[in-house]
Coordinates of C-alpha atoms in Angstrom, one line a residue:
Chain M
A21 CA 16.7 26.5 -2.7
A22 CA 18.8 23.9 -4.7
D23 CA 21.7 25.9 -4.1
I24 CA 22.2 25.6 -0.6
I25 CA 25.6 25.1 -0.1
S26 CA 25.6 21.4 2.4
T27 CA 29.4 21.0 2.0
V28 CA 33.1 22.4 1.7
E29 CA 36.2 21.0 1.2
F30 CA 39.7 21.8 -0.2
N31 CA 42.4 19.4 -1.8
H32 CA 45.2 18.5 0.0
S33 CA 47.6 21.0 -1.6
G34 CA 44.5 23.9 -1.9
E35 CA 44.4 24.3 -5.2
L36 CA 41.1 23.2 -5.2
L37 CA 38.0 24.4 -3.5
A38 CA 34.9 21.6 -3.8
T39 CA 31.3 22.9 -2.3
G40 CA 28.5 20.3 -2.4
D41 CA 24.8 21.6 -2.6
K42 CA 21.0 20.6 -1.9
G43 CA 20.4 20.0 -5.5
G44 CA 23.2 17.4 -5.9
R45 CA 25.5 19.6 -7.8
V46 CA 29.8 19.8 -7.1
V47 CA 30.9 22.7 -8.2
I48 CA 34.9 22.9 -7.9
F49 CA 36.8 26.3 -7.7
Q50 CA 40.2 26.8 -8.7
Q51 CA 42.8 28.8 -7.3
E52 CA 44.5 31.5 -10.3
Q53 CA 48.3 30.6 -10.6
E54 CA 49.9 33.0 -8.4
N55 CA 51.1 36.5 -10.5
K56 CA 54.7 37.1 -9.7
T57 CA 54.6 40.6 -9.8
Q58 CA 51.5 40.6 -7.9
S59 CA 53.0 39.5 -4.6
H60 CA 50.4 41.1 -2.5
S61 CA 47.4 38.8 -3.1
R62 CA 47.5 35.3 -3.5
G63 CA 45.5 34.1 -7.3
E64 CA 41.6 33.8 -6.7
Y65 CA 39.6 31.0 -6.8
N66 CA 37.3 30.7 -10.1
V67 CA 35.2 28.0 -10.9
Y68 CA 37.0 24.9 -12.4
S69 CA 34.4 22.4 -12.7
T70 CA 30.3 21.8 -12.5
F71 CA 28.7 18.6 -12.2
Q72 CA 25.4 16.6 -11.2
S73 CA 26.8 14.1 -9.1
H74 CA 23.6 12.8 -7.3
E75 CA 20.0 12.4 -8.6
P76 CA 17.1 12.7 -6.2
E77 CA 15.9 8.7 -5.5
F78 CA 13.1 6.6 -4.2
D79 CA 13.3 4.1 -1.7
Y80 CA 11.2 1.9 -2.7
L81 CA 10.6 -0.2 0.3
K82 CA 10.5 2.2 2.8
S83 CA 8.1 5.1 0.6
L84 CA 10.7 7.7 1.2
E85 CA 12.6 9.6 -0.7
I86 CA 16.2 9.8 -0.8
E87 CA 17.4 13.5 -0.8
E88 CA 20.4 14.3 -4.1
K89 CA 21.9 16.6 -1.2
I90 CA 25.3 15.8 -0.9
N91 CA 26.5 15.6 2.7
K92 CA 30.4 15.6 2.3
I93 CA 33.0 15.3 -0.3
R94 CA 36.6 14.2 0.4
W95 CA 39.6 14.8 -1.6
L96 CA 41.6 12.1 -2.4
P97 CA 45.3 12.6 -3.2
Q98 CA 46.8 13.5 -6.8
K99 CA 48.5 10.3 -7.9
N100 CA 48.2 11.6 -11.4
A101 CA 47.1 14.4 -13.7
A102 CA 43.6 14.0 -12.9
Q103 CA 41.8 14.9 -9.5
F104 CA 39.7 12.1 -7.6
L105 CA 36.9 12.9 -4.8
L106 CA 34.5 10.7 -3.0
S107 CA 31.1 13.0 -2.7
T108 CA 28.2 11.0 -0.8
N109 CA 24.1 11.8 -0.3
D110 CA 22.0 10.5 2.6
K111 CA 22.7 6.5 0.5
T112 CA 25.2 6.8 -2.0
I113 CA 28.6 7.5 -2.4
K114 CA 30.3 8.4 -5.5
L115 CA 34.2 8.1 -6.6
W116 CA 34.5 11.1 -9.5
K117 CA 37.2 11.7 -11.8
I118 CA 38.1 15.6 -13.3
S119 CA 40.4 15.5 -15.6
E120 CA 41.5 18.2 -17.9
R121 CA 41.7 18.3 -21.8
D122 CA 43.9 20.7 -23.2
K123 CA 44.4 19.3 -26.8
R124 CA 42.3 17.1 -29.2
P125 CA 43.7 15.0 -32.4
E126 CA 43.5 16.4 -36.2
G127 CA 43.4 15.1 -39.1
Y128 CA 41.9 11.8 -40.0
N129 CA 42.2 10.3 -42.6
L130 CA 38.6 8.6 -42.4
K131 CA 36.6 11.3 -40.6
E132 CA 35.7 14.7 -41.5
E133 CA 36.7 17.3 -38.6
D134 CA 33.1 17.6 -37.2
G135 CA 32.9 14.2 -37.3
R136 CA 31.1 12.4 -40.3
Y137 CA 32.7 9.7 -42.2
R138 CA 34.6 10.0 -45.2
D139 CA 33.6 8.1 -48.2
P140 CA 36.4 6.1 -48.0
T141 CA 36.7 6.1 -51.8
T142 CA 37.4 9.9 -51.7
V143 CA 40.6 9.2 -49.8
T144 CA 43.6 9.9 -52.0
T145 CA 46.7 10.8 -50.0
L146 CA 47.6 9.5 -46.0
R147 CA 48.3 11.7 -43.0
V148 CA 49.6 10.9 -39.5
P149 CA 46.6 12.9 -36.9
V150 CA 48.6 15.4 -34.5
F151 CA 47.6 16.7 -31.4
R152 CA 46.8 20.3 -31.5
P153 CA 45.4 22.6 -28.3
M154 CA 42.0 23.4 -28.0
D155 CA 40.3 25.3 -25.2
L156 CA 40.7 23.7 -22.2
M157 CA 37.6 20.9 -20.9
V158 CA 37.4 19.9 -17.5
E159 CA 35.4 16.7 -17.6
A160 CA 34.0 14.9 -14.4
S161 CA 33.1 11.5 -14.9
P162 CA 31.8 9.2 -12.2
R163 CA 34.2 6.2 -11.9
R164 CA 32.8 3.9 -8.9
I165 CA 28.8 4.4 -7.3
F166 CA 29.4 2.8 -4.0
A167 CA 25.9 2.0 -2.9
N168 CA 22.9 -0.4 -1.0
A169 CA 25.2 -0.5 1.7
H170 CA 23.4 2.2 4.3
T171 CA 20.2 1.2 5.6
Y172 CA 20.7 4.8 7.7
H173 CA 21.8 8.1 6.0
I174 CA 25.2 8.9 5.6
N175 CA 26.9 11.4 7.7
S176 CA 30.4 11.1 7.3
I177 CA 33.1 9.9 5.0
S178 CA 36.4 9.2 5.4
I179 CA 39.8 8.6 3.5
N180 CA 42.2 6.7 5.1
S181 CA 45.9 7.0 5.3
D182 CA 46.9 4.1 3.3
Y183 CA 45.3 6.2 0.3
E184 CA 43.1 2.5 -0.8
T185 CA 40.4 1.8 1.6
Y186 CA 37.8 4.5 3.5
L187 CA 34.6 4.8 5.6
S188 CA 31.3 5.9 5.4
A189 CA 29.2 6.0 8.8
D190 CA 25.5 6.5 9.3
D191 CA 23.2 7.0 11.9
L192 CA 24.0 3.3 13.5
R193 CA 26.7 1.4 11.8
I194 CA 30.2 2.4 9.9
N195 CA 31.0 0.4 6.9
L196 CA 34.4 0.0 5.5
W197 CA 35.5 0.3 1.7
H198 CA 37.7 -0.5 -0.7
L199 CA 38.0 2.3 -3.3
E200 CA 38.2 -0.4 -5.8
I201 CA 35.6 -2.6 -5.3
T202 CA 31.9 -1.3 -5.6
D203 CA 30.1 -4.3 -4.6
R204 CA 31.1 -5.2 -1.3
S205 CA 32.2 -3.2 2.3
F206 CA 32.9 -4.8 5.6
N207 CA 30.9 -3.4 8.4
I208 CA 33.1 -1.9 11.2
V209 CA 31.0 -0.9 13.6
D210 CA 26.6 -1.3 14.6
I211 CA 25.8 -0.1 17.3
K212 CA 21.6 -0.7 16.4
P213 CA 20.3 -2.3 18.8
A214 CA 18.3 -5.8 18.6
N215 CA 15.3 -4.1 19.4
M216 CA 14.9 -0.8 18.2
E217 CA 12.8 1.0 21.5
E218 CA 16.0 0.2 23.4
L219 CA 18.1 3.2 20.8
T220 CA 19.6 5.4 22.9
E221 CA 22.4 7.5 20.9
V222 CA 23.7 7.4 17.4
I223 CA 26.8 8.0 15.3
T224 CA 26.9 11.5 14.6
A225 CA 30.1 11.2 12.8
A226 CA 33.5 9.7 12.3
E227 CA 37.1 9.9 10.7
F228 CA 39.9 7.9 10.1
H229 CA 43.7 9.0 11.8
P230 CA 45.9 11.3 9.9
N231 CA 49.0 9.1 9.7
S232 CA 47.6 5.4 11.6
C233 CA 45.4 3.5 8.9
N234 CA 44.0 1.8 11.8
T235 CA 42.6 4.0 14.1
F236 CA 39.7 5.8 13.3
V237 CA 36.8 7.8 15.3
Y238 CA 33.4 8.5 15.7
S239 CA 31.0 10.4 17.6
S240 CA 27.8 10.1 19.7
S241 CA 24.1 12.1 19.9
K242 CA 25.6 11.8 23.7
G243 CA 28.4 13.4 23.3
T244 CA 31.0 10.7 23.5
I245 CA 34.2 10.1 21.6
R246 CA 35.2 5.9 20.8
L247 CA 38.7 5.4 19.2
C248 CA 38.5 2.2 17.3
D249 CA 41.2 0.2 15.9
M250 CA 40.9 -1.9 14.0
R251 CA 43.3 -4.4 14.3
A252 CA 41.6 -5.3 17.8
S253 CA 38.9 -7.3 15.8
A254 CA 37.1 -7.0 12.9
L255 CA 33.9 -5.7 13.9
C256 CA 35.2 -2.7 16.5
D257 CA 31.8 -2.2 19.0
R258 CA 34.4 -2.4 22.2
H259 CA 35.9 0.9 21.6
S260 CA 40.1 1.1 22.5
K261 CA 39.4 4.2 24.3
L262 CA 36.0 6.2 24.7
F263 CA 36.1 10.4 24.9
E264 CA 34.0 11.9 27.4
E265 CA 33.4 14.9 30.2
P266 CA 32.6 14.2 33.2
E267 CA 28.5 15.8 33.5
D268 CA 27.8 18.7 36.5
P269 CA 24.5 16.1 37.7
S270 CA 23.4 19.2 39.0
N271 CA 23.4 21.4 35.8
R272 CA 21.3 18.8 34.4
S273 CA 18.5 19.6 32.1
F274 CA 16.0 18.7 29.6
F275 CA 18.4 20.1 27.3
S276 CA 21.6 18.6 28.3
E277 CA 22.0 15.4 26.1
I278 CA 20.8 17.5 22.9
I279 CA 23.6 20.3 23.2
S280 CA 26.0 17.5 24.0
S281 CA 25.6 15.7 21.0
I282 CA 28.4 16.4 18.7
S283 CA 28.1 17.2 15.8
D284 CA 31.6 17.0 13.7
V285 CA 34.5 15.6 14.9
K286 CA 38.2 16.5 13.3
F287 CA 41.8 14.9 14.0
S288 CA 44.3 17.9 14.3
H289 CA 46.8 17.4 10.7
S290 CA 49.8 16.2 13.6
G291 CA 47.3 13.0 14.8
R292 CA 48.1 13.6 18.4
Y293 CA 44.6 16.0 19.0
M294 CA 40.9 16.1 18.0
M295 CA 38.5 18.4 17.8
T296 CA 34.7 18.1 18.6
R297 CA 32.1 20.7 17.9
D298 CA 28.8 20.0 20.1
Y299 CA 25.8 22.8 19.9
L300 CA 27.6 25.8 22.4
S301 CA 30.8 25.1 22.0
V302 CA 34.5 23.5 20.5
K303 CA 36.9 20.9 22.4
I304 CA 40.1 20.2 21.9
W305 CA 41.0 16.3 23.0
D306 CA 44.6 14.7 23.7
L307 CA 44.3 11.4 22.2
N308 CA 46.4 10.5 25.6
M309 CA 43.6 11.5 27.8
E310 CA 39.9 10.5 27.7
N311 CA 38.4 11.8 30.4
R312 CA 38.1 15.4 29.1
P313 CA 39.4 18.2 26.7
V314 CA 42.6 20.0 27.3
E315 CA 41.0 22.9 25.6
T316 CA 37.2 24.5 25.3
Y317 CA 36.3 27.3 24.0
Q318 CA 33.0 28.9 23.7
V319 CA 31.2 29.2 20.1
H320 CA 28.1 31.5 21.4
E321 CA 27.5 30.9 25.3
Y322 CA 24.9 33.6 25.2
L323 CA 22.7 31.5 23.4
R324 CA 22.1 29.0 26.6
S325 CA 19.5 31.1 27.5
K326 CA 17.7 31.1 25.0
L327 CA 17.7 27.5 23.9
C328 CA 13.9 26.6 24.4
S329 CA 12.8 29.2 21.7
L330 CA 16.4 27.5 19.9
Y331 CA 14.2 23.9 21.1
E332 CA 11.0 25.2 18.8
N333 CA 12.7 26.2 16.4
D334 CA 14.5 23.4 15.5
C335 CA 18.1 25.3 15.5
I336 CA 19.1 23.7 18.6
F337 CA 19.6 20.7 16.3
D338 CA 21.8 22.6 13.7
K339 CA 24.8 20.5 12.9
F340 CA 27.9 22.9 12.7
E341 CA 31.3 21.6 11.7
C342 CA 34.9 22.9 12.2
C343 CA 38.3 22.7 10.7
W344 CA 41.8 23.1 12.2
N345 CA 44.0 25.4 10.1
G346 CA 47.2 23.6 8.1
S347 CA 49.7 24.9 11.3
D348 CA 46.8 23.5 13.7
S349 CA 47.3 27.0 15.9
I350 CA 44.1 27.7 15.3
V351 CA 40.3 26.5 15.2
M352 CA 37.1 27.6 13.1
T353 CA 33.4 27.3 13.3
G354 CA 30.5 29.3 12.1
S355 CA 27.6 30.4 14.1
Y356 CA 24.2 32.6 13.5
N357 CA 24.0 35.7 11.6
N358 CA 26.1 34.5 9.5
F359 CA 29.4 35.1 12.1
F360 CA 31.9 33.2 12.3
R361 CA 34.5 31.7 15.0
M362 CA 38.0 31.4 15.3
F363 CA 39.6 30.5 18.6
D364 CA 44.0 31.1 18.5
R365 CA 44.8 27.9 20.4
N366 CA 48.4 29.1 21.6
T367 CA 47.3 32.8 22.7
K368 CA 43.7 32.1 23.9
R369 CA 42.8 35.3 22.0
D370 CA 39.3 34.8 19.9
I371 CA 37.5 36.9 17.1
T372 CA 34.6 36.8 15.7
L373 CA 33.9 37.9 11.7
E374 CA 30.8 37.8 9.6
A375 CA 30.3 37.0 6.1
S376 CA 27.9 39.1 4.5
R377 CA 28.1 41.3 1.2
E378 CA 25.7 43.9 2.7
N379 CA 28.4 44.4 5.7
N380 CA 31.6 44.5 4.2
K381 CA 32.8 45.9 1.4
P382 CA 35.4 43.6 -1.1
R383 CA 38.8 43.4 -0.4
T384 CA 38.0 45.6 2.2
V385 CA 39.6 44.2 6.1
L386 CA 36.5 42.1 7.8
K387 CA 35.5 44.2 11.1
P388 CA 35.3 42.5 14.6
R389 CA 31.9 41.8 15.8
K390 CA 30.7 41.4 19.1
V391 CA 27.5 40.1 19.9
C392 CA 25.7 41.5 23.5
A393 CA 24.6 39.1 25.6
S394 CA 22.4 41.0 27.9
G395 CA 22.0 44.4 29.6
K396 CA 23.1 47.7 27.7
R397 CA 24.2 47.2 24.6
K398 CA 27.7 49.5 23.0
K399 CA 28.1 51.1 19.5
D400 CA 28.2 48.2 16.8
E401 CA 27.6 45.3 19.4
I402 CA 24.0 43.5 18.2
S403 CA 22.1 41.8 21.1
V404 CA 21.0 38.8 20.8
D405 CA 17.3 39.2 20.0
S406 CA 18.5 40.5 17.1
L407 CA 20.4 38.0 15.6
D408 CA 19.2 35.7 12.7
F409 CA 19.3 32.1 12.8
N410 CA 18.1 31.6 9.6
K411 CA 21.8 32.6 8.7
K412 CA 23.2 29.8 9.8
I413 CA 27.3 29.0 9.1
L414 CA 27.4 25.1 9.5
H415 CA 30.1 24.7 6.7
T416 CA 33.9 26.5 6.8
A417 CA 37.3 24.9 5.5
W418 CA 40.8 26.2 6.1
H419 CA 43.3 25.6 3.2
P420 CA 46.0 23.1 4.4
K421 CA 48.7 25.7 4.3
E422 CA 47.9 28.8 3.3
N423 CA 45.6 31.6 5.8
I424 CA 43.0 31.4 3.4
I425 CA 39.2 30.0 4.5
A426 CA 36.2 29.1 2.7
V427 CA 32.9 30.4 4.5
A428 CA 29.3 29.2 3.4
T429 CA 26.5 31.6 4.4
T430 CA 23.2 29.3 3.3
N431 CA 23.7 30.1 -0.4
N432 CA 26.8 32.2 -0.9
L433 CA 30.2 30.9 -0.9
Y434 CA 32.9 33.7 0.5
I435 CA 37.0 32.7 0.3
F436 CA 38.8 35.3 2.5
Q437 CA 42.4 35.6 3.1
D438 CA 44.9 37.2 5.9
K439 CA 46.2 40.8 5.0
M440 CA 49.7 39.9 3.4
N441 CA 52.3 42.9 3.9
Chain J
Q19 CA 23.1 32.9 50.0
E20 CA 22.0 32.3 47.0
K21 CA 20.9 28.8 46.8
E22 CA 18.1 29.0 44.8
T23 CA 20.3 30.7 41.5
I24 CA 18.7 28.5 38.5
T25 CA 20.8 28.0 35.6
P26 CA 20.2 29.8 32.6
E27 CA 19.4 26.4 31.0
R28 CA 16.9 25.0 33.8
A29 CA 15.1 28.2 33.6
E30 CA 15.0 27.9 29.9
E31 CA 13.5 24.3 30.4
A32 CA 10.9 25.2 32.6
K33 CA 9.7 27.9 30.5
L34 CA 9.7 24.8 27.4
K35 CA 7.7 22.5 30.4
A36 CA 5.5 25.3 30.9
K37 CA 4.4 25.4 27.2
Y38 CA 4.8 21.8 26.2
P39 CA 3.5 20.3 29.9
N40 CA 3.2 16.6 28.2
L41 CA 6.7 16.9 27.0
G42 CA 8.0 13.5 27.3
Q43 CA 11.2 13.2 30.2
K44 CA 13.9 12.0 28.4
P45 CA 15.1 13.7 25.3
G46 CA 17.3 12.0 24.0
G47 CA 15.0 8.8 24.3
S48 CA 13.6 6.4 21.4
D49 CA 10.9 8.3 20.2
F50 CA 13.7 11.3 19.1
L51 CA 16.1 9.4 18.2
M52 CA 13.9 7.0 15.8
K53 CA 12.0 10.3 13.8
R54 CA 15.9 11.3 13.3
L55 CA 16.7 8.0 11.6
Q56 CA 13.4 8.5 9.4
K57 CA 14.1 11.8 8.4
G58 CA 12.6 12.2 4.6
Q59 CA 9.6 12.9 3.6
K60 CA 7.4 9.4 3.3
Y61 CA 5.0 9.4 0.0
F62 CA 2.1 6.9 -0.8
D63 CA 4.0 5.4 -3.0
S64 CA 6.4 5.4 -6.0
G65 CA 3.2 6.9 -8.1
D66 CA 2.9 9.2 -5.5
Y67 CA 6.4 10.6 -5.6
N68 CA 7.0 10.6 -9.3
M69 CA 3.4 12.7 -9.5
A70 CA 4.7 15.0 -6.6
K71 CA 8.5 15.6 -8.3
A72 CA 6.6 16.4 -11.8
K73 CA 3.9 18.4 -10.5
M74 CA 7.1 21.1 -8.9
K75 CA 8.6 21.1 -12.5
N76 CA 5.4 21.9 -14.1
K77 CA 4.9 24.7 -11.8
Q78 CA 5.9 27.2 -14.2
L79 CA 3.4 26.0 -17.0
P80 CA 0.3 27.5 -16.9
S81 CA -2.1 24.9 -15.4
A82 CA -5.3 23.1 -17.6
G83 CA -7.5 23.9 -14.7
P84 CA -10.8 21.4 -14.2
D85 CA -12.6 20.6 -17.7
K86 CA -15.9 21.5 -16.9
N87 CA -16.6 22.0 -20.2
L88 CA -15.4 19.2 -21.6
V89 CA -18.1 17.9 -24.3
T90 CA -15.7 16.2 -26.8
G91 CA -17.1 12.6 -28.0
D92 CA -20.2 13.4 -26.2
H93 CA -22.1 15.8 -29.2
I94 CA -21.0 18.2 -31.6
P95 CA -19.3 21.0 -29.9
T96 CA -20.8 24.6 -30.9
P97 CA -18.8 27.6 -29.8
Q98 CA -21.3 28.2 -26.9
D99 CA -19.6 24.9 -25.3
L100 CA -15.9 25.3 -26.2
P101 CA -14.1 26.7 -23.3
Q102 CA -12.9 30.1 -23.8
R103 CA -9.7 30.4 -25.4
K104 CA -6.7 31.9 -22.8
S105 CA -5.2 35.1 -23.5
S106 CA -1.8 34.7 -24.6
L107 CA 1.1 34.3 -22.4
V108 CA 2.6 37.0 -24.7
T109 CA 1.0 39.9 -25.9
S110 CA 0.9 41.3 -29.7
K111 CA 2.1 45.1 -29.4
L112 CA -0.7 45.7 -31.6
A113 CA -3.5 44.9 -29.0
G114 CA -3.9 48.2 -26.9

C-alpha cells in the first residue's frame, strides 16, 4: 500500500518526471538522451533518483497521525546544474535539491583512498589531489523545510512566476512563502468562519497564474473559482473575479453540491484559460468571462445514474486531476477502470484509453475504449456495471513540449508517447 | 407530455433516501465538511500511536503469545514448567 502513487509531475524541460507515493517517497525518472540513429522513438524514462521525502508524524495536540503521503510535487525551473523541487504532505513542504556527482577527488596527502587518516610522519612527498571520474551518483538533500504553517491539510502548492515565492493551500487557508525563508509565511486567504458551525465550503485547489506574479486562483467544494490579485490587498479574502456556472434549480439534488466540488484547477500555458475538474466533467474557463465556462467536456456522464452507489462506496469523493498538453490544444483527465480521457479542443474529438498491462502489449498502439451506458452492449464495449471502481486514475501529466504522457494507476506508472512516423 | 420524467440524478437521490431515511438535508453542510477537515486516524495519545506503529513493523516476526506459563522468579522451574520449544523457522534438511 505504501507505493500507491499520489502525484506525478514533469519538470519544465520534460526531461525529468517525478512521482510521489503514499509512503512518502519520491521517485524521479530521467529521459534517456535521444539516440540520433533511432529517430523513430524518443528516449525512455529510467529511474534517476529515489528518496524518502516525508515520514509519518504524530500531531500531539490533536492526537492525529500526520500521513507521510506526498500530496503534490512542483519543480522549480532549472537555474544551475542541480534540480530543485518542492514536495508536500498534509502539513510540511520541503525544498529538495537533486544534484549529480560524477567525479571525486583522489590523491590526498593525509588521507588514504578509503578515508582513513595516514600517519603524517610517513608522508615524504606531496602531490596535488585531482578529480577523477566516478560512476554517476544522484543525491537528494533537503534544503528548506517549511513547517508549522497549516492547521488543516495541504492540498496544493504552486510556484510563482517570479520564481522566488510560492503558495501553499489547505482546506481553509492559503499561505505565501519565500523560497529562502522558512520561519515566516504570509496568510493571503482565510475562509475560516468565526463559528465553525457556519462552515459551508472549503478550498480544494490553488494555483498561481503562469505569467502574472500577482494573480492566483483557488477553487472550492461548491464549484466556484476565485481569482485574486495580491496587489489589491494583503489579505485576499475578497476576490477580484468569481467564476461560477449558474445552476439549474430544477435539476438540484442531494448530489449536486458534491459532484460540483472542484478537485483540480490548472491554468493553460498561455495564461488565458483555466481548466477545472469536477466529478463528472472538465470545464475550460476564459479568464475574461466569469459567468460560465467556454467549454465543457463530459468525462463519464454514464456515472450520473450510479451516484447512489458511488456515494455509498465513497467514490463520489474521489479527487481527479487534469492537465493540458504543451500547446493547450488537448486536455486529459482520468476515470475508473484504469481509463483516461483526452479531449481535443479544436476538433472536438475525444478518446478513451486504458492503462493496463493485461490489455495492452508494450509498444503497440493503444486501442480506444468505449463504455456502454445502457441498452445493448456492442462487442468490445464495456458496460457500466463491469467497471472496476477500485482502478482509478487520479493523476496524469503531460510533457511540456512533446506528446509524452505519464498516467498513474494505483501502484503503477505508465508512460505513453504518440506514434512517430 | 412527460411532466413526470425524473432526471437520473433525482432517481439516484430517491434511492439513497430510501436506503438512509435519516440522511441530513444538506450534504455539503457543516457535519460533512467537518469530517473532511478532521481526516486522519485518531489515537488516544502518542504512546498509543507509537505502539500501533511498532506493531505494524513487527507484523512479520512471530508473536510471543501470552505468557501463561511464566514461572521465573517464583521457584526453580522444572522441565514441565517451561513452555514448549517453538519449532524452528528453518527446518533442518536432516529432519523428516
